[in-house]
Amino acid sequence: MSDRFEHARGLVWFRTDLRIHDNTALHRAVQACHSVAGVFIACPETWQGHDEGDNLVAFRLACLRELQDALGDRNIPLYFLELKRFDQVPEAMAQIAQKLEVGAVFANAEYPVNEQERDQAVRAALKEVDIPIEFSTDRTLVSPGAVKTNSGDAYKVFTPFKRAFIEQCGGTDFSPLPAPRKRETEEWPSWLQVKGEENLRQTIPDTVDGYSAVPMENGRLLGWQPGEKAALKRLKAFEEQVDAYEDERDFPAIDGTSKLSPYLNAGALSVRQCAHMALECNRGRWKGGSEGIDCWLGELIWREFYTHLIVAYPRICKHKPFKPETEAVPWSSDELAFRRWCKGKTGVPIVDAAMRQLEKTGWMHNRLRMVVASFLTKNLLIDWRWGERYFMNQLIDGDFASNNGGWQWAASTGTDAVPYFRVFNPYSQSKKFDRHGEFIRHYLPELKKLSDDEVHCPPPMEGYPPPICDVKETRKKAIEAFADLKK
Ligand SMILES: Cc1cc2nc3c(=O)[nH]c(=O)nc-3n(C[C@H](O)[C@H](O)[C@H](O)COP(=O)(O)OP(=O)(O)OC[C@H]3O[C@@H](n4cnc5c(N)ncnc54)[C@H](O)[C@@H]3O)c2cc1C
C-alpha cells in the first residue's frame, strides 16, 4: 500500500446514492483507501413502516444492480445484506467492517429522523470496534442548516430561504466529482456470515421480504429505465429543453419537466449534477439568466428547502402538521371516498386521470400532484396523511421531505403552505392546463369521444361515475372548517 492512503481498506455504505459519478462518500473512500468495497443493507420492515412501496423498492434494487456492474468494472465489489429493521444495522455494520478488516466506513448523510438515529447508532457501534465512519453532505447542495436567517434560525418561508440560499451558497462550486478509476484487483471474500443466519453476499435480488417484484419490460420498470446511465442520458436530453421549462412545466400533456425525480431520489443522479448542468447553461447564474433555467434552479431549491425543514423541525417526521392548530381540522374518515380517489374514480376527470397516471407509471406531474392533493384534503376534507401515505406507497420517486412538504403545502397545514381560503377548482385547473383534454383522454379512454369542452366535466354517461362531490359546496365547507380554527 502506498503512503498516500490513510487506510489499506475502506467500505462505502450505499443508501440513497446509487451512482459512481459525483458520489462524495465513494470519492472520499477511493482517495483515502488503497482498496474499496461497497455494501447496501436492505431493511424492508422499516421501509414498509415508512410506507415505501413496491415501485420505489424495485427501482432502487434495479439501480443497485447497475451500480454493482459499474463498481465491478472498477474492481470495487458491492455486497448486499437483507435485514429487517434499521435497529439491526449498527451491530451488523460493526461485524461487516471488522470481518472485512476495513480501516474506515464512508457514507452520505440522510436526513429523516429515523435515518439520522440509525446513523448515530452505527457510528457508536463502529466506535466500539475502533472503526471511524465519515458522513458527507451529498443528498442536498448544501448541508441542511447551513442556510440561516440573520439571527441564526432556520427559515420557515421559501422565498427568503431561496434568496438567502443564493446569497450564501450561490457562489459554491458544484462541479461534479469524477467516478473512481479502475483499481488494482484485490481479494475480497465473495460472501460473509453476518449476525448468525444472515449472509452478506454479492448478488442483488429482484425483491426483498414483504415486497412484490415489479416486472421489467424491455429493461424498463413502469416505463422508467433504472440506473445511473439512464439518469445521465435524461439529464443530457433535458439540457436541450430546460430553456422552455417555465413555459411548459405546468402542462401535463407535454413532456415539459425533467422527470429526473426517480433518479434523484434513488441517488442514481446527484442534485449537484443537476445544478451544475443548469448553471453551465445559465452562465453561472442562479437568477437573472434564462427564465426557464432560473425557474428550474428554483425547483432544486424547493427540494433543498423541504430537506432543510425536516432537519430544523423534526416533528414533521412524526406525522405532525407544521402548524399544530391544524391538528383540530375535522378531517373526514370516509374510506369509500378515499378509495375512489386512490383508484381514479371520483368522476372528476383531471383528478382521475392524474391518479391513474400515478398507478400506471409510479409518477405524477407536479401540477396534478397539487390538484389531487387539494381535492383530497379540501373537497373531500380527508386527512392529508392518508394521501401522503398513499403517494409514498405508489411513487417511484417517493421522498419523505418533498412528499410531506407537498402534502402539507396543499393541505394548508404546512409552513408557507397555500392559504386555506385558496382552494384549487379542479375544473378550472383542468381547462387551464389540459385545455384540449389530451392528458385526460390518454389516461381515461372511456372519455375519448367527448368534446374538448365536455371532457373536463362529462355529462351523465355509462362507464364513468358522476362527480363524487360538488366542488363549490365542499370548497365552502373546507374554508369554514379552517376558519373555525381561528375562533
Ligand atoms: C403532494 C405532493 C407530493 C410530492 N411528492 C414528492 C415526492 O415524493 N418526491 C419528489 O421528488 N417530489 C415530490 N413532489 C414534488 C414534485 O411534484 C416532484 O419533485 C416533481 O413532479 C418531479 O418531476 P420532475 O423530476 O419532472 O421535476 P422538475 O420539474 O423537472 O424539477 C426538477 C427537480 O426539482 C425537484 N422539485 C421540483 N418540484 C419540487 C417541489 N415542489 N418540491 C420539492 N422538490 C421539487 C425534484 O427533485 C425534481 O426532480 C411532490 C409535490 C406535491 C405537490
Coordinates of C-alpha atoms and ligand atoms in Angstrom, one line a residue:
M1 CA 0.0 0.0 0.0
S2 CA 1.4 3.4 -0.9
D3 CA 1.8 6.1 1.7
R4 CA -0.7 8.3 0.0
F5 CA -3.6 6.2 1.5
E6 CA -4.9 6.6 5.1
H7 CA -6.3 3.0 5.1
A8 CA -5.5 -0.2 3.4
R9 CA -9.2 -1.0 3.0
G10 CA -12.3 1.1 3.2
L11 CA -16.1 0.4 3.0
V12 CA -18.7 2.6 1.3
W13 CA -22.2 2.2 2.8
F14 CA -24.5 3.0 -0.1
R15 CA -28.1 4.1 0.7
T16 CA -29.8 6.6 -1.5
D17 CA -26.8 7.5 -3.5
L18 CA -26.6 4.7 -6.1
R19 CA -24.1 6.0 -8.5
I20 CA -20.4 6.2 -9.2
H21 CA -20.2 9.7 -10.6
D22 CA -20.2 12.6 -8.2
N23 CA -20.7 10.4 -5.1
T24 CA -19.0 12.2 -2.2
A25 CA -18.7 9.1 0.1
L26 CA -17.3 7.0 -2.7
H27 CA -14.9 9.7 -3.8
R28 CA -13.7 10.1 -0.2
A29 CA -13.2 6.4 0.1
V30 CA -11.1 6.0 -3.1
Q31 CA -9.0 8.9 -2.0
A32 CA -8.4 7.6 1.4
C33 CA -8.2 3.8 0.9
H34 CA -6.0 1.5 -1.2
S35 CA -8.8 -0.9 -1.7
V36 CA -12.5 -0.2 -1.5
A37 CA -15.7 -2.3 -1.3
G38 CA -19.3 -1.2 -1.0
V39 CA -22.3 -2.5 0.9
F40 CA -26.0 -2.0 0.7
I41 CA -28.3 -3.0 3.6
A42 CA -32.0 -3.6 2.9
C43 CA -34.4 -3.1 5.8
P44 CA -37.7 -4.0 4.3
E45 CA -39.7 -3.9 7.6
T46 CA -38.5 -0.3 8.3
W47 CA -39.1 0.6 4.6
Q48 CA -42.7 -0.7 4.9
G49 CA -43.1 1.3 8.2
H50 CA -42.0 4.3 6.1
D51 CA -44.7 3.5 3.5
E52 CA -42.2 2.9 0.8
G53 CA -44.0 0.8 -1.9
D54 CA -43.1 -1.9 -4.4
N55 CA -42.3 0.6 -7.2
L56 CA -39.8 2.6 -5.2
V57 CA -38.1 -0.5 -3.8
A58 CA -38.0 -2.3 -7.2
F59 CA -36.5 0.8 -8.8
R60 CA -33.9 1.1 -6.0
L61 CA -32.9 -2.6 -6.4
A62 CA -32.6 -2.2 -10.2
C63 CA -30.4 0.9 -9.8
L64 CA -28.4 -1.1 -7.3
R65 CA -27.8 -3.9 -9.8
E66 CA -26.5 -1.3 -12.3
L67 CA -24.3 0.2 -9.7
Q68 CA -22.8 -3.2 -8.9
D69 CA -21.8 -3.6 -12.5
A70 CA -20.3 -0.2 -12.7
L71 CA -18.3 -0.7 -9.5
G72 CA -17.3 -4.2 -10.6
D73 CA -15.7 -2.7 -13.7
R74 CA -13.5 -0.7 -11.3
N75 CA -12.7 -3.7 -9.1
I76 CA -14.9 -2.5 -6.3
P77 CA -17.1 -5.3 -5.1
L78 CA -20.6 -4.4 -3.8
Y79 CA -22.1 -6.6 -1.1
F80 CA -25.8 -6.9 -0.3
L81 CA -27.3 -7.7 3.1
E82 CA -31.0 -8.1 3.9
L83 CA -32.0 -7.4 7.5
K84 CA -35.5 -6.4 8.7
R85 CA -35.2 -3.1 10.5
F86 CA -32.9 -0.1 11.0
D87 CA -32.2 -1.1 14.6
Q88 CA -30.4 -4.2 13.4
V89 CA -28.0 -2.2 11.3
P90 CA -25.5 -1.0 13.9
E91 CA -24.5 -4.4 15.1
A92 CA -24.4 -5.8 11.5
M93 CA -22.3 -2.9 10.3
A94 CA -19.7 -3.3 13.1
Q95 CA -19.4 -7.0 12.2
I96 CA -19.1 -6.4 8.5
A97 CA -16.5 -3.7 9.0
Q98 CA -14.5 -6.0 11.3
K99 CA -14.8 -9.1 9.2
L100 CA -13.8 -7.2 6.0
E101 CA -10.9 -5.6 8.0
V102 CA -11.7 -2.1 6.8
G103 CA -10.0 0.9 8.4
A104 CA -12.9 3.2 7.8
V105 CA -16.5 3.4 6.6
F106 CA -17.8 6.2 4.3
A107 CA -21.5 7.2 3.8
N108 CA -23.5 10.1 2.6
A109 CA -25.8 11.7 5.2
E110 CA -29.6 11.1 5.1
Y111 CA -31.9 13.4 7.0
P112 CA -35.3 12.0 8.1
V113 CA -35.3 11.3 11.8
N114 CA -35.2 7.5 11.8
E115 CA -32.3 7.6 9.3
Q116 CA -30.4 10.0 11.5
E117 CA -31.0 7.9 14.6
R118 CA -29.8 4.8 12.7
D119 CA -26.6 6.6 11.6
Q120 CA -25.8 7.8 15.1
A121 CA -26.2 4.2 16.4
V122 CA -24.0 2.9 13.6
R123 CA -21.4 5.5 14.5
A124 CA -21.5 4.4 18.1
A125 CA -21.3 0.6 17.2
L126 CA -18.3 1.2 14.9
K127 CA -16.6 3.3 17.6
E128 CA -16.8 0.3 19.9
V129 CA -14.7 -1.6 17.4
D130 CA -12.4 1.3 16.7
I131 CA -13.5 1.9 13.2
P132 CA -14.4 5.5 12.2
I133 CA -17.3 6.4 9.9
E134 CA -17.4 9.6 7.9
F135 CA -20.7 11.1 6.7
S136 CA -20.7 13.5 3.8
T137 CA -23.2 16.1 2.5
D138 CA -24.3 14.7 -0.8
R139 CA -28.1 14.4 -1.0
T140 CA -28.5 18.2 -0.9
L141 CA -26.5 21.0 -2.4
V142 CA -25.6 22.3 1.0
S143 CA -25.8 20.8 4.4
P144 CA -29.3 21.2 5.9
G145 CA -29.0 24.0 8.5
A146 CA -26.3 25.8 6.5
V147 CA -28.7 28.5 5.3
K148 CA -29.7 30.6 8.2
T149 CA -31.6 33.8 9.0
N150 CA -29.6 36.8 10.3
S151 CA -30.5 35.7 13.8
G152 CA -29.2 32.2 13.1
D153 CA -32.6 30.4 12.9
A154 CA -33.9 28.1 10.2
Y155 CA -36.1 29.6 7.6
K156 CA -39.7 28.7 7.5
V157 CA -40.7 30.5 4.4
F158 CA -39.5 29.5 0.9
T159 CA -38.9 32.9 -0.8
P160 CA -36.5 34.3 1.9
F161 CA -34.9 30.9 2.1
K162 CA -34.3 30.9 -1.7
R163 CA -32.9 34.5 -1.5
A164 CA -30.5 33.5 1.3
F165 CA -29.6 30.3 -0.4
I166 CA -28.5 32.2 -3.5
E167 CA -26.7 34.8 -1.4
Q168 CA -25.0 32.4 0.9
C169 CA -24.3 29.4 -1.3
G170 CA -24.8 30.7 -4.9
G171 CA -21.0 31.1 -5.3
T172 CA -20.3 27.5 -4.3
D173 CA -18.6 25.3 -6.9
F174 CA -21.0 22.5 -7.6
S175 CA -18.8 20.8 -10.2
P176 CA -19.4 17.1 -10.0
L177 CA -16.7 14.7 -8.7
P178 CA -15.2 12.2 -11.0
A179 CA -16.1 8.5 -10.9
P180 CA -13.4 6.3 -9.4
R181 CA -10.8 4.9 -11.8
K182 CA -10.3 1.2 -12.1
R183 CA -8.5 -0.1 -9.0
E184 CA -5.9 -2.9 -8.7
T185 CA -7.5 -6.3 -8.2
E186 CA -7.8 -7.0 -4.5
E187 CA -9.0 -10.1 -2.8
W188 CA -12.3 -9.6 -1.0
P189 CA -14.4 -12.5 0.2
S190 CA -17.3 -13.4 -2.1
W191 CA -19.6 -13.7 1.0
L192 CA -19.6 -13.4 4.7
Q193 CA -21.8 -14.6 7.6
V194 CA -23.2 -11.7 9.5
K195 CA -25.5 -11.9 12.5
G196 CA -25.8 -15.6 12.6
E197 CA -28.0 -16.6 9.8
E198 CA -27.8 -13.5 7.5
N199 CA -25.3 -13.7 4.7
L200 CA -23.5 -10.8 3.2
R201 CA -23.4 -11.7 -0.5
Q202 CA -22.6 -10.2 -3.8
T203 CA -25.9 -10.9 -5.5
I204 CA -28.7 -8.4 -5.6
P205 CA -32.3 -9.8 -5.5
D206 CA -35.3 -8.6 -7.6
T207 CA -37.2 -8.1 -4.4
V208 CA -36.9 -8.3 -0.6
D209 CA -39.1 -9.7 2.1
G210 CA -42.7 -8.3 2.1
Y211 CA -42.3 -6.7 -1.3
S212 CA -43.6 -7.8 -4.7
A213 CA -41.2 -7.7 -7.6
V214 CA -42.3 -5.2 -10.3
P215 CA -41.8 -6.8 -13.7
M216 CA -39.3 -5.1 -16.1
E217 CA -40.4 -4.7 -19.7
N218 CA -37.7 -4.1 -22.2
G219 CA -35.3 -3.1 -19.4
R220 CA -37.8 -0.6 -18.0
L221 CA -39.8 -0.6 -14.8
L222 CA -43.2 1.1 -15.4
G223 CA -41.6 2.8 -18.3
W224 CA -38.6 4.0 -16.4
Q225 CA -35.1 2.8 -17.3
P226 CA -33.3 2.4 -14.0
G227 CA -29.8 3.3 -13.2
E228 CA -27.2 6.0 -13.5
K229 CA -26.6 5.7 -17.2
A230 CA -30.3 6.4 -17.9
A231 CA -30.2 9.2 -15.4
L232 CA -27.3 10.9 -17.1
K233 CA -28.9 10.4 -20.5
R234 CA -32.1 12.0 -19.3
L235 CA -30.2 14.9 -17.8
K236 CA -28.4 15.5 -21.1
A237 CA -31.6 15.4 -23.0
F238 CA -33.3 17.8 -20.6
E239 CA -30.4 20.3 -21.1
E240 CA -31.8 20.9 -24.6
Q241 CA -35.2 21.6 -23.1
V242 CA -34.5 23.5 -19.9
D243 CA -34.8 26.9 -21.5
A244 CA -38.5 26.2 -22.2
Y245 CA -39.2 24.9 -18.7
E246 CA -41.1 27.9 -17.3
D247 CA -43.5 27.9 -20.3
E248 CA -44.0 24.1 -20.4
R249 CA -43.8 22.8 -16.9
D250 CA -47.5 23.2 -16.0
F251 CA -49.0 21.2 -18.9
P252 CA -49.2 17.5 -18.1
A253 CA -49.8 16.5 -21.7
I254 CA -46.4 17.9 -22.6
D255 CA -43.1 16.4 -21.5
G256 CA -42.0 19.7 -20.2
T257 CA -40.3 18.7 -16.9
S258 CA -37.1 16.8 -16.5
K259 CA -38.6 13.6 -15.0
L260 CA -35.4 13.2 -13.1
S261 CA -37.1 12.8 -9.7
P262 CA -36.9 9.0 -9.5
Y263 CA -33.2 9.2 -10.2
L264 CA -32.6 11.9 -7.7
N265 CA -34.4 10.0 -5.1
A266 CA -32.6 6.7 -5.7
G267 CA -29.4 8.8 -5.9
A268 CA -28.7 7.5 -9.4
L269 CA -28.1 11.2 -10.1
S270 CA -27.0 13.9 -7.7
V271 CA -28.6 17.3 -7.3
R272 CA -25.1 18.8 -7.8
Q273 CA -25.0 17.3 -11.3
C274 CA -28.4 18.9 -12.0
A275 CA -27.4 22.3 -10.6
H276 CA -24.1 22.1 -12.5
M277 CA -25.8 21.4 -15.8
A278 CA -28.2 24.3 -15.3
L279 CA -25.6 26.7 -14.1
E280 CA -23.4 25.9 -17.0
C281 CA -26.3 26.7 -19.3
N282 CA -27.1 29.9 -17.4
R283 CA -23.5 31.3 -17.4
G284 CA -23.2 30.5 -13.7
R285 CA -26.2 32.5 -12.6
W286 CA -28.9 31.3 -10.2
K287 CA -31.2 34.1 -11.4
G288 CA -31.2 36.7 -14.0
G289 CA -30.4 34.3 -16.8
S290 CA -32.8 32.3 -19.0
E291 CA -36.2 32.3 -17.4
G292 CA -36.6 28.6 -17.9
I293 CA -33.3 27.8 -16.2
D294 CA -33.9 30.3 -13.4
C295 CA -37.2 28.6 -12.8
W296 CA -35.8 25.0 -12.8
L297 CA -33.0 26.0 -10.4
G298 CA -35.8 27.4 -8.2
E299 CA -37.3 23.9 -8.1
L300 CA -34.0 22.4 -7.0
I301 CA -34.1 25.0 -4.2
W302 CA -37.6 23.8 -3.2
R303 CA -36.1 20.4 -2.8
E304 CA -33.3 21.9 -0.6
F305 CA -35.9 23.8 1.4
Y306 CA -38.0 20.8 2.3
T307 CA -35.0 18.8 3.4
H308 CA -33.8 21.7 5.5
L309 CA -37.2 21.9 7.1
I310 CA -37.3 18.2 8.2
V311 CA -33.9 18.7 9.9
A312 CA -34.8 22.0 11.5
Y313 CA -38.3 20.8 12.6
P314 CA -38.0 17.1 13.2
R315 CA -41.6 16.9 14.4
I316 CA -42.6 16.9 10.8
C317 CA -41.1 13.4 10.5
K318 CA -43.5 12.2 13.2
H319 CA -46.8 12.6 11.3
K320 CA -47.3 16.1 12.8
P321 CA -48.6 19.1 10.9
F322 CA -46.2 22.0 10.8
K323 CA -49.0 24.2 12.1
P324 CA -50.1 22.5 15.3
E325 CA -53.5 24.2 15.3
T326 CA -54.5 22.3 12.1
E327 CA -54.5 19.1 14.2
A328 CA -58.0 20.2 15.0
V329 CA -59.3 20.2 11.4
P330 CA -62.4 17.9 11.5
W331 CA -61.0 15.5 8.9
S332 CA -63.4 13.1 7.3
S333 CA -62.7 9.4 7.6
D334 CA -64.8 8.4 4.6
E335 CA -62.9 5.3 3.4
L336 CA -65.0 4.8 0.4
A337 CA -64.4 8.3 -0.9
F338 CA -60.7 7.8 -0.2
R339 CA -60.7 4.5 -2.2
R340 CA -62.4 6.2 -5.1
W341 CA -59.8 8.9 -5.1
C342 CA -57.0 6.3 -5.0
K343 CA -58.4 4.4 -7.9
G344 CA -59.2 7.4 -10.0
K345 CA -62.9 7.0 -9.8
T346 CA -64.1 10.3 -8.4
G347 CA -65.9 11.4 -11.5
V348 CA -63.7 14.5 -11.8
P349 CA -61.7 13.7 -14.9
I350 CA -58.5 15.6 -14.2
V351 CA -58.2 14.1 -10.7
D352 CA -59.0 10.6 -12.0
A353 CA -56.5 10.9 -15.0
A354 CA -53.8 12.0 -12.6
M355 CA -54.4 9.2 -10.1
R356 CA -54.3 6.7 -13.0
Q357 CA -51.1 8.2 -14.2
L358 CA -49.7 7.5 -10.7
E359 CA -51.0 3.9 -10.7
K360 CA -49.7 3.2 -14.2
T361 CA -46.3 4.9 -14.1
G362 CA -45.4 5.4 -10.4
W363 CA -45.1 9.2 -11.1
M364 CA -47.4 12.1 -11.4
H365 CA -46.9 15.6 -12.9
N366 CA -46.3 18.3 -10.3
R367 CA -49.3 20.4 -11.3
L368 CA -51.5 17.3 -10.8
R369 CA -49.9 16.4 -7.5
M370 CA -51.1 19.8 -6.3
V371 CA -54.6 19.3 -7.9
V372 CA -55.3 15.9 -6.4
A373 CA -53.8 16.7 -3.0
S374 CA -56.0 19.8 -2.8
F375 CA -59.0 17.8 -4.0
L376 CA -58.5 15.1 -1.3
T377 CA -57.8 17.5 1.6
K378 CA -60.2 20.3 0.8
N379 CA -63.0 19.0 -1.3
L380 CA -63.2 15.6 0.4
L381 CA -61.7 17.0 3.6
I382 CA -59.7 13.8 4.1
D383 CA -56.6 13.9 6.3
W384 CA -53.5 14.8 4.3
R385 CA -51.7 12.0 6.0
W386 CA -53.8 9.4 4.1
G387 CA -52.8 11.0 0.8
E388 CA -49.2 11.4 1.9
R389 CA -49.1 7.7 2.7
Y390 CA -50.8 6.5 -0.5
F391 CA -48.4 8.7 -2.6
M392 CA -45.4 7.3 -0.8
N393 CA -46.7 3.8 -1.4
Q394 CA -47.2 4.3 -5.1
L395 CA -44.5 6.8 -6.2
I396 CA -41.3 5.6 -7.8
D397 CA -39.8 9.0 -6.8
G398 CA -41.1 8.9 -3.2
D399 CA -39.0 11.2 -1.0
F400 CA -40.1 11.8 2.6
A401 CA -39.2 15.5 2.7
S402 CA -40.7 16.5 -0.7
N403 CA -43.7 14.4 -0.3
N404 CA -44.5 15.6 3.2
G405 CA -43.7 19.2 2.1
G406 CA -46.0 18.9 -0.9
W407 CA -48.9 17.4 1.1
Q408 CA -48.6 19.9 3.9
W409 CA -48.5 22.7 1.4
A410 CA -51.7 21.5 -0.3
A411 CA -53.5 20.8 2.9
S412 CA -52.6 24.3 4.4
T413 CA -51.1 22.6 7.4
G414 CA -47.5 23.3 6.5
T415 CA -45.3 26.3 6.8
D416 CA -45.6 28.6 3.8
A417 CA -48.5 26.5 2.6
V418 CA -51.2 27.5 0.2
P419 CA -53.6 29.8 2.2
Y420 CA -56.7 27.7 3.3
F421 CA -59.1 30.0 1.5
R422 CA -57.4 29.5 -1.9
V423 CA -58.8 26.1 -2.9
F424 CA -58.0 24.8 -6.3
N425 CA -61.0 24.3 -8.5
P426 CA -60.2 21.1 -10.4
Y427 CA -62.4 22.0 -13.4
S428 CA -60.6 25.4 -13.9
Q429 CA -57.3 23.7 -13.4
S430 CA -58.3 21.1 -16.0
K431 CA -59.4 23.7 -18.6
K432 CA -56.3 25.8 -18.0
F433 CA -53.6 23.2 -18.0
D434 CA -55.1 20.4 -20.2
R435 CA -57.2 22.6 -22.4
H436 CA -57.9 20.1 -25.2
G437 CA -58.2 17.2 -22.7
E438 CA -55.2 15.3 -24.2
F439 CA -53.9 14.2 -20.9
I440 CA -57.4 13.2 -19.6
R441 CA -58.1 11.2 -22.7
H442 CA -54.8 9.4 -22.5
Y443 CA -55.5 8.1 -19.1
L444 CA -59.3 7.9 -19.3
P445 CA -60.0 6.3 -22.6
E446 CA -63.7 6.0 -21.6
L447 CA -63.9 9.8 -22.2
K448 CA -62.1 9.7 -25.5
K449 CA -65.2 10.6 -27.6
L450 CA -66.2 13.6 -25.5
S451 CA -65.7 17.1 -26.9
D452 CA -62.9 19.3 -25.7
D453 CA -65.5 21.1 -23.5
E454 CA -67.3 18.1 -22.1
V455 CA -64.1 16.1 -21.3
H456 CA -63.4 18.3 -18.3
C457 CA -66.8 17.8 -16.8
P458 CA -68.7 15.0 -18.5
P459 CA -72.4 14.8 -18.8
P460 CA -74.1 11.8 -17.1
M461 CA -72.9 8.7 -19.1
E462 CA -72.4 5.0 -18.9
G463 CA -68.9 3.8 -17.9
Y464 CA -67.9 6.9 -16.0
P465 CA -69.1 7.9 -12.5
P466 CA -70.9 11.2 -11.7
P467 CA -68.7 13.6 -9.6
I468 CA -68.2 12.4 -6.0
C469 CA -68.9 15.9 -4.7
D470 CA -70.0 19.4 -5.6
V471 CA -66.7 21.3 -5.7
K472 CA -68.2 24.7 -4.8
E473 CA -70.1 23.4 -1.8
T474 CA -67.2 21.4 -0.5
R475 CA -64.8 24.3 -1.0
K476 CA -67.0 26.4 1.1
K477 CA -67.2 23.8 3.9
A478 CA -63.4 23.4 3.9
I479 CA -62.9 27.1 4.2
E480 CA -65.3 27.2 7.1
A481 CA -63.6 24.3 8.8
F482 CA -60.2 26.1 8.6
A483 CA -61.7 29.4 9.6
D484 CA -63.2 27.8 12.7
L485 CA -59.7 27.0 13.9
K486 CA -59.1 30.7 14.4
K487 CA -62.1 31.2 16.6
Ligands
LIG1 C1 -48.5 16.5 -2.9 C2 -47.1 16.5 -3.5 C3 -46.3 15.3 -3.3 C4 -45.0 15.3 -3.8 N1 -44.2 14.2 -3.5 C5 -42.9 14.2 -4.0 C6 -42.1 13.1 -3.7 O1 -42.4 12.1 -3.0 N2 -40.8 13.1 -4.3 C7 -40.4 14.1 -5.0 O2 -39.2 14.1 -5.5 N3 -41.1 15.2 -5.3 C8 -42.4 15.3 -4.8 N4 -43.2 16.3 -5.0 C9 -42.6 17.5 -5.8 C10 -42.7 17.5 -7.3 O3 -44.1 17.2 -7.6 C11 -41.8 16.5 -8.0 O4 -40.5 16.6 -7.5 C12 -41.8 16.7 -9.5 O5 -43.1 16.5 -10.0 C13 -40.9 15.7 -10.1 O6 -40.9 15.8 -11.5 P1 -39.6 16.2 -12.3 O7 -38.4 15.5 -11.9 O8 -40.0 16.2 -13.8 O9 -39.5 17.7 -11.8 P2 -38.9 19.0 -12.4 O10 -40.0 20.0 -12.5 O11 -38.0 18.8 -13.6 O12 -37.9 19.6 -11.2 C14 -36.6 19.1 -11.0 C15 -36.4 18.6 -9.7 O13 -36.6 19.6 -8.7 C16 -37.2 19.0 -7.6 N5 -38.6 19.5 -7.4 C17 -39.4 20.0 -8.3 N6 -40.5 20.5 -7.7 C18 -40.4 20.3 -6.4 C19 -41.2 20.6 -5.3 N7 -42.4 21.2 -5.4 N8 -40.8 20.2 -4.1 C20 -39.6 19.6 -3.9 N9 -38.8 19.3 -4.9 C21 -39.2 19.7 -6.2 C22 -37.3 17.5 -7.8 O14 -36.2 16.9 -7.3 C23 -37.3 17.4 -9.3 O15 -36.9 16.2 -9.8 C24 -44.5 16.4 -4.5 C25 -45.3 17.5 -4.8 C26 -46.6 17.5 -4.2 C27 -47.5 18.7 -4.5

